[in-house]
Amino acid sequence: MLPGSAFDGEGFLRDMQAWTPAVAEQVAAAEGLTLTPAHWEVITLLRQYYRQFDSSPAMRPLVKWVRIHLGEDYGRSMYLLSLFPGSPAKLASKIAGLPKPDNCL
């Protein structure tokens, strides 16, 4: 478990290199989520997206990325909202240990 100082004021990890699956569980728990295999699929895709594009995706690119990699049934806003309520791109990026997407408030 990382100390609170490892996170910024919004709960995003300050040092992406400190991310581990246990940190993801810690962040998810703080957000009231229990991670399932479906969550982990999206988290893994987010981390792949970041490695490829050096940025966290906003909602539309995230939906498209999930659709490309998991198929039409999963590449939908409603599916992502069911996993990551509120702002899926922002919340999933936070749990994945990535920076906040640029256009998220």
PDB file of C-alpha atoms in Angstrom:
ATOM      1  CA  MET A   1       0.000   0.000   0.000  1.00  0.00           C
ATOM      2  CA  LEU A   2       1.297   3.401  -0.945  1.00  0.00           C
ATOM      3  CA  PRO A   3       1.040   6.355   1.420  1.00  0.00           C
ATOM      4  CA  GLY A   4      -1.376   9.184   0.655  1.00  0.00           C
ATOM      5  CA  SER A   5       1.537  11.400  -0.379  1.00  0.00           C
ATOM      6  CA  ALA A   6       2.085   9.138  -3.409  1.00  0.00           C
ATOM      7  CA  PHE A   7      -1.102  10.600  -4.902  1.00  0.00           C
ATOM      8  CA  ASP A   8      -2.015  14.102  -6.054  1.00  0.00           C
ATOM      9  CA  GLY A   9      -5.018  16.039  -4.764  1.00  0.00           C
ATOM     10  CA  GLU A  10      -7.372  14.210  -7.135  1.00  0.00           C
ATOM     11  CA  GLY A  11      -6.054  10.750  -6.244  1.00  0.00           C
ATOM     12  CA  PHE A  12      -3.875  10.220  -9.319  1.00  0.00           C
ATOM     13  CA  LEU A  13      -0.553   8.488  -8.779  1.00  0.00           C
ATOM     14  CA  ARG A  14       2.331  10.984  -8.852  1.00  0.00           C
ATOM     15  CA  ASP A  15       4.890   8.414 -10.102  1.00  0.00           C
ATOM     16  CA  MET A  16       3.532   6.049 -12.739  1.00  0.00           C
ATOM     17  CA  GLN A  17       6.459   3.696 -12.091  1.00  0.00           C
ATOM     18  CA  ALA A  18       5.053   3.026  -8.603  1.00  0.00           C
ATOM     19  CA  TRP A  19       1.917   1.434 -10.062  1.00  0.00           C
ATOM     20  CA  THR A  20       1.240  -2.234  -9.360  1.00  0.00           C
ATOM     21  CA  PRO A  21      -1.951  -4.292  -9.434  1.00  0.00           C
ATOM     22  CA  ALA A  22      -2.077  -3.895  -5.641  1.00  0.00           C
ATOM     23  CA  VAL A  23      -1.993  -0.102  -6.063  1.00  0.00           C
ATOM     24  CA  ALA A  24      -4.853  -0.406  -8.560  1.00  0.00           C
ATOM     25  CA  GLU A  25      -6.841  -2.358  -5.965  1.00  0.00           C
ATOM     26  CA  GLN A  26      -6.051   0.340  -3.371  1.00  0.00           C
ATOM     27  CA  VAL A  27      -7.217   3.158  -5.666  1.00  0.00           C
ATOM     28  CA  ALA A  28     -10.331   1.223  -6.723  1.00  0.00           C
ATOM     29  CA  ALA A  29     -11.262   0.540  -3.096  1.00  0.00           C
ATOM     30  CA  ALA A  30     -10.905   4.238  -2.300  1.00  0.00           C
ATOM     31  CA  GLU A  31     -13.378   4.858  -5.155  1.00  0.00           C
ATOM     32  CA  GLY A  32     -15.785   2.223  -3.827  1.00  0.00           C
ATOM     33  CA  LEU A  33     -15.008  -0.337  -6.540  1.00  0.00           C
ATOM     34  CA  THR A  34     -14.000  -3.980  -6.399  1.00  0.00           C
ATOM     35  CA  LEU A  35     -12.059  -4.873  -9.531  1.00  0.00           C
ATOM     36  CA  THR A  36     -13.371  -7.771 -11.605  1.00  0.00           C
ATOM     37  CA  PRO A  37     -11.806  -9.444 -14.654  1.00  0.00           C
ATOM     38  CA  ALA A  38     -13.834  -7.029 -16.824  1.00  0.00           C
ATOM     39  CA  HIS A  39     -12.248  -4.055 -15.040  1.00  0.00           C
ATOM     40  CA  TRP A  40      -8.801  -5.566 -15.514  1.00  0.00           C
ATOM     41  CA  GLU A  41      -9.394  -5.973 -19.269  1.00  0.00           C
ATOM     42  CA  VAL A  42     -10.047  -2.229 -19.573  1.00  0.00           C
ATOM     43  CA  ILE A  43      -7.165  -1.325 -17.243  1.00  0.00           C
ATOM     44  CA  THR A  44      -4.796  -3.446 -19.326  1.00  0.00           C
ATOM     45  CA  LEU A  45      -6.035  -1.801 -22.531  1.00  0.00           C
ATOM     46  CA  LEU A  46      -5.607   1.653 -21.003  1.00  0.00           C
ATOM     47  CA  ARG A  47      -2.027   0.901 -20.068  1.00  0.00           C
ATOM     48  CA  GLN A  48      -1.391  -0.393 -23.619  1.00  0.00           C
ATOM     49  CA  TYR A  49      -2.944   2.775 -25.050  1.00  0.00           C
ATOM     50  CA  TYR A  50      -0.677   4.910 -22.870  1.00  0.00           C
ATOM     51  CA  ARG A  51       2.435   2.987 -23.950  1.00  0.00           C
ATOM     52  CA  GLN A  52       1.499   3.450 -27.604  1.00  0.00           C
ATOM     53  CA  PHE A  53       0.309   7.076 -27.562  1.00  0.00           C
ATOM     54  CA  ASP A  54       1.996   8.538 -24.435  1.00  0.00           C
ATOM     55  CA  SER A  55      -1.295   9.934 -23.178  1.00  0.00           C
ATOM     56  CA  SER A  56      -4.405   8.825 -21.341  1.00  0.00           C
ATOM     57  CA  PRO A  57      -7.407   8.606 -23.660  1.00  0.00           C
ATOM     58  CA  ALA A  58     -10.486  10.766 -23.313  1.00  0.00           C
ATOM     59  CA  MET A  59     -13.841   8.982 -23.486  1.00  0.00           C
ATOM     60  CA  ARG A  60     -14.280   8.736 -27.276  1.00  0.00           C
ATOM     61  CA  PRO A  61     -10.794   7.360 -27.943  1.00  0.00           C
ATOM     62  CA  LEU A  62     -11.220   4.969 -25.000  1.00  0.00           C
ATOM     63  CA  VAL A  63     -14.510   3.646 -26.390  1.00  0.00           C
ATOM     64  CA  LYS A  64     -12.938   3.188 -29.815  1.00  0.00           C
ATOM     65  CA  TRP A  65      -9.841   1.476 -28.353  1.00  0.00           C
ATOM     66  CA  VAL A  66     -11.980  -0.940 -26.336  1.00  0.00           C
ATOM     67  CA  ARG A  67     -14.158  -1.643 -29.393  1.00  0.00           C
ATOM     68  CA  ILE A  68     -11.086  -2.425 -31.496  1.00  0.00           C
ATOM     69  CA  HIS A  69      -9.624  -4.787 -28.899  1.00  0.00           C
ATOM     70  CA  LEU A  70     -12.676  -6.336 -27.215  1.00  0.00           C
ATOM     71  CA  GLY A  71     -15.420  -6.010 -29.829  1.00  0.00           C
ATOM     72  CA  GLU A  72     -18.636  -4.080 -30.421  1.00  0.00           C
ATOM     73  CA  ASP A  73     -20.417  -5.284 -27.279  1.00  0.00           C
ATOM     74  CA  TYR A  74     -17.685  -3.874 -25.042  1.00  0.00           C
ATOM     75  CA  GLY A  75     -16.760  -0.771 -27.014  1.00  0.00           C
ATOM     76  CA  ARG A  76     -19.744   1.220 -25.813  1.00  0.00           C
ATOM     77  CA  SER A  77     -20.029   4.117 -23.410  1.00  0.00           C
ATOM     78  CA  MET A  78     -22.708   2.354 -21.360  1.00  0.00           C
ATOM     79  CA  TYR A  79     -20.498  -0.691 -20.833  1.00  0.00           C
ATOM     80  CA  LEU A  80     -17.624   1.470 -19.618  1.00  0.00           C
ATOM     81  CA  LEU A  81     -19.996   3.462 -17.377  1.00  0.00           C
ATOM     82  CA  SER A  82     -21.172   0.220 -15.801  1.00  0.00           C
ATOM     83  CA  LEU A  83     -17.578  -0.589 -14.849  1.00  0.00           C
ATOM     84  CA  PHE A  84     -16.287   2.894 -14.055  1.00  0.00           C
ATOM     85  CA  PRO A  85     -19.236   5.094 -12.985  1.00  0.00           C
ATOM     86  CA  GLY A  86     -19.239   8.831 -13.535  1.00  0.00           C
ATOM     87  CA  SER A  87     -16.326   9.501 -15.855  1.00  0.00           C
ATOM     88  CA  PRO A  88     -14.977   6.170 -17.141  1.00  0.00           C
ATOM     89  CA  ALA A  89     -11.896   7.611 -18.861  1.00  0.00           C
ATOM     90  CA  LYS A  90     -10.884   9.576 -15.774  1.00  0.00           C
ATOM     91  CA  LEU A  91     -11.652   6.874 -13.194  1.00  0.00           C
ATOM     92  CA  ALA A  92     -10.131   4.021 -15.204  1.00  0.00           C
ATOM     93  CA  SER A  93      -6.986   6.079 -15.869  1.00  0.00           C
ATOM     94  CA  LYS A  94      -6.680   6.826 -12.161  1.00  0.00           C
ATOM     95  CA  ILE A  95      -6.958   3.132 -11.273  1.00  0.00           C
ATOM     96  CA  ALA A  96      -4.529   2.218 -14.085  1.00  0.00           C
ATOM     97  CA  GLY A  97      -1.923   4.554 -12.585  1.00  0.00           C
ATOM     98  CA  LEU A  98      -1.988   6.918 -15.549  1.00  0.00           C
ATOM     99  CA  PRO A  99      -2.255  10.715 -15.700  1.00  0.00           C
ATOM    100  CA  LYS A 100      -5.682  12.307 -15.881  1.00  0.00           C
ATOM    101  CA  PRO A 101      -6.861  12.596 -19.503  1.00  0.00           C
ATOM    102  CA  ASP A 102      -6.360  16.135 -20.769  1.00  0.00           C
ATOM    103  CA  ASN A 103      -9.991  17.045 -21.339  1.00  0.00           C
ATOM    104  CA  CYS A 104     -11.387  15.575 -18.097  1.00  0.00           C
ATOM    105  CA  LEU A 105     -12.502  18.004 -15.425  1.00  0.00           C
TER     106      LEU A 105
END
